[in-house]
């Protein structure tokens, strides 16, 4: 793009009056215009993002309950934080979340990278098939969760039928969403179905960014395919893979919609990820102060983890 | 593959490799498509066919799901139905064959309209604000530019539920709770971060010299922006708009927590379509199909820009 526009640059640079004219036109009004352009966005974000966040922080130190807004608000200090960090139920929810994040990201990365390698071979019709593969990630997670509950129905669902067909089990003998051991996997399957294409797309961009001459040089050196993969493809695509892992990790850490529709956290609390716990505390038991504190803990966690990860990502990029 | 074919460059995969890769990808694509195809098929089944076991691949197509989606029905005695005049329209006759009469329109259409209004409203706002800011960030020396841009990005990292409580309280105070305007403002604020980041990338690609030439011709800075930069960035703006639209169209967490009826969108509504004696799967499938159509169209339109949109423009293809 920049190379293409180079000739026009030269044309305009050659006009001798330009600096003087430009200065006259810019002047003070430019700075004013810049603020005029940027301020509305900043104001909106302050009003609907930052202000609520500050309010959450304030509420997390109080005993406020949204369903009893007129009751006197008492300042509690860090009580909620202490009780949350020592609550075994919260740790259980965090563990469920961690399992969910690790498994989905792992499966999606392996599958997505594999698919990207295949699509990169540029077989005939790869554009069309790629678009088809990309469809699930464009859908609403809530709607996806809802129609998978239909596919998971033990008596009538397609998923159970297919599994029963291939394994010879009775289709109504297992309930993907009602079974303690199966339900976490039910969510992992849907998430992998939906988001593998996302990882695939980013990995594909990574593979396409590797210049051909590196492979040509490797070919001249008679490096084996396997060797080329380990010493060129994987390291060169690694920053992209890590970017995909980062995005998926953050998203799945706060995953709410799909889990809420598929299992609602059940059976028991086997699929109760952090957002579900948070929603229950905030909008079912109306423990506003408590849930605010939990929200802040989650936010800090995801921010902290993301920052550590971005540091690692930069180290890989600069290598 | 290891031996370079003389006719091809060394990095060009051989025909056999390509065919093998193609086969695997097509297999994956087909498996991916099955759930979607199944939902579309289910929307054309009668309730009995939808819950039959083993699942029916061949069935007599029926529009009952769509009729049930758009109308509410009530069960009546056969005697009462006998007394009624001839059925009015297809839905009425389907309902009567099941001893029901159409009682009126269902809530799906208002929810769908809410989705449209909120999605388009927030998209227009987010893209308008985003274009201005992106131009500001792209062309002017803004103090703390990088910090501001990072701040804009970071607002997207917050879990929606973390800010839902104060937004709920705030909206209740100012009378915006369960209103379309409230949801439009909320989705705009979520989308604007994406819009700024994406559009900054697109506007960066428009050469500055175009505006400078326009300004030499006597345009003011603002006129140059409107008449020169905007037309050049149209594709980018359109792509950004569709991404914002898709987000607002698909959003669920805020919708389910902050709306209850008046401003409810389709995603929280579709799962609660209940028929007589349990979930009316053909109607749910019909609602889903209806809801997915725009997304499928947009995905096809967007495929070239997809990567940028989903990564905040951090990765370019």
Coordinates of N, CA and C in Angstrom, one line a residue, chain A residues 105 198 202 240-253 309, chain B residues 153 157 310-315:
Chain A
X105 N -9.1 -23.8 25.0 CA -8.0 -23.1 24.2 C -7.0 -24.1 23.6
X198 N -12.0 -19.4 14.5 CA -11.3 -18.1 14.9 C -9.8 -18.3 15.0
X202 N -6.6 -16.7 12.5 CA -5.4 -16.0 12.9 C -4.2 -16.7 12.5
X240 N 1.4 -15.3 16.2 CA 0.0 -15.3 15.8 C -0.8 -16.3 16.7
X241 N -0.2 -17.5 16.9 CA -0.9 -18.5 17.7 C -1.1 -18.0 19.1
X242 N -0.1 -17.3 19.6 CA -0.2 -16.7 21.0 C -1.2 -15.7 21.0
X243 N -1.4 -14.9 20.0 CA -2.4 -13.9 19.9 C -3.8 -14.5 20.0
X244 N -3.9 -15.6 19.2 CA -5.2 -16.3 19.2 C -5.5 -16.8 20.6
X245 N -4.5 -17.4 21.3 CA -4.6 -18.0 22.6 C -5.0 -16.8 23.6
X246 N -4.4 -15.7 23.4 CA -4.7 -14.5 24.3 C -6.2 -14.1 24.1
X247 N -6.6 -13.9 22.9 CA -8.0 -13.5 22.7 C -9.0 -14.5 23.2
X248 N -8.7 -15.8 22.9 CA -9.6 -16.9 23.3 C -9.6 -17.0 24.8
X249 N -8.4 -16.9 25.4 CA -8.3 -17.0 26.8 C -9.1 -16.0 27.5
X250 N -9.0 -14.7 27.1 CA -9.8 -13.6 27.8 C -11.3 -13.8 27.6
X251 N -11.6 -14.2 26.3 CA -13.1 -14.3 26.1 C -13.6 -15.5 26.9
X252 N -12.9 -16.6 27.0 CA -13.5 -17.8 27.7 C -13.4 -17.6 29.2
X253 N -12.5 -16.8 29.6 CA -12.5 -16.5 31.1 C -13.7 -15.8 31.5
X309 N 0.9 -12.3 29.8 CA 1.0 -13.0 28.6 C 1.5 -12.1 27.4
Chain B
X153 N -9.2 0.5 24.1 CA -9.2 -1.0 23.9 C -9.6 -1.7 25.2
X157 N -12.2 -5.3 27.5 CA -11.7 -6.5 28.3 C -12.6 -6.8 29.5
X310 N -12.1 -9.2 13.8 CA -12.1 -10.0 15.0 C -10.9 -9.9 15.9
X311 N -9.9 -9.2 15.3 CA -8.7 -9.1 16.1 C -8.4 -7.6 16.4
X312 N -9.4 -6.7 16.2 CA -9.3 -5.3 16.5 C -8.3 -4.7 15.5
X313 N -8.2 -5.3 14.3 CA -7.2 -4.8 13.4 C -5.8 -5.1 13.7
X314 N -5.6 -5.8 14.8 CA -4.2 -6.1 15.3 C -3.5 -7.0 14.3
X315 N -4.2 -7.8 13.5 CA -3.6 -8.7 12.5 C -4.2 -8.3 11.2

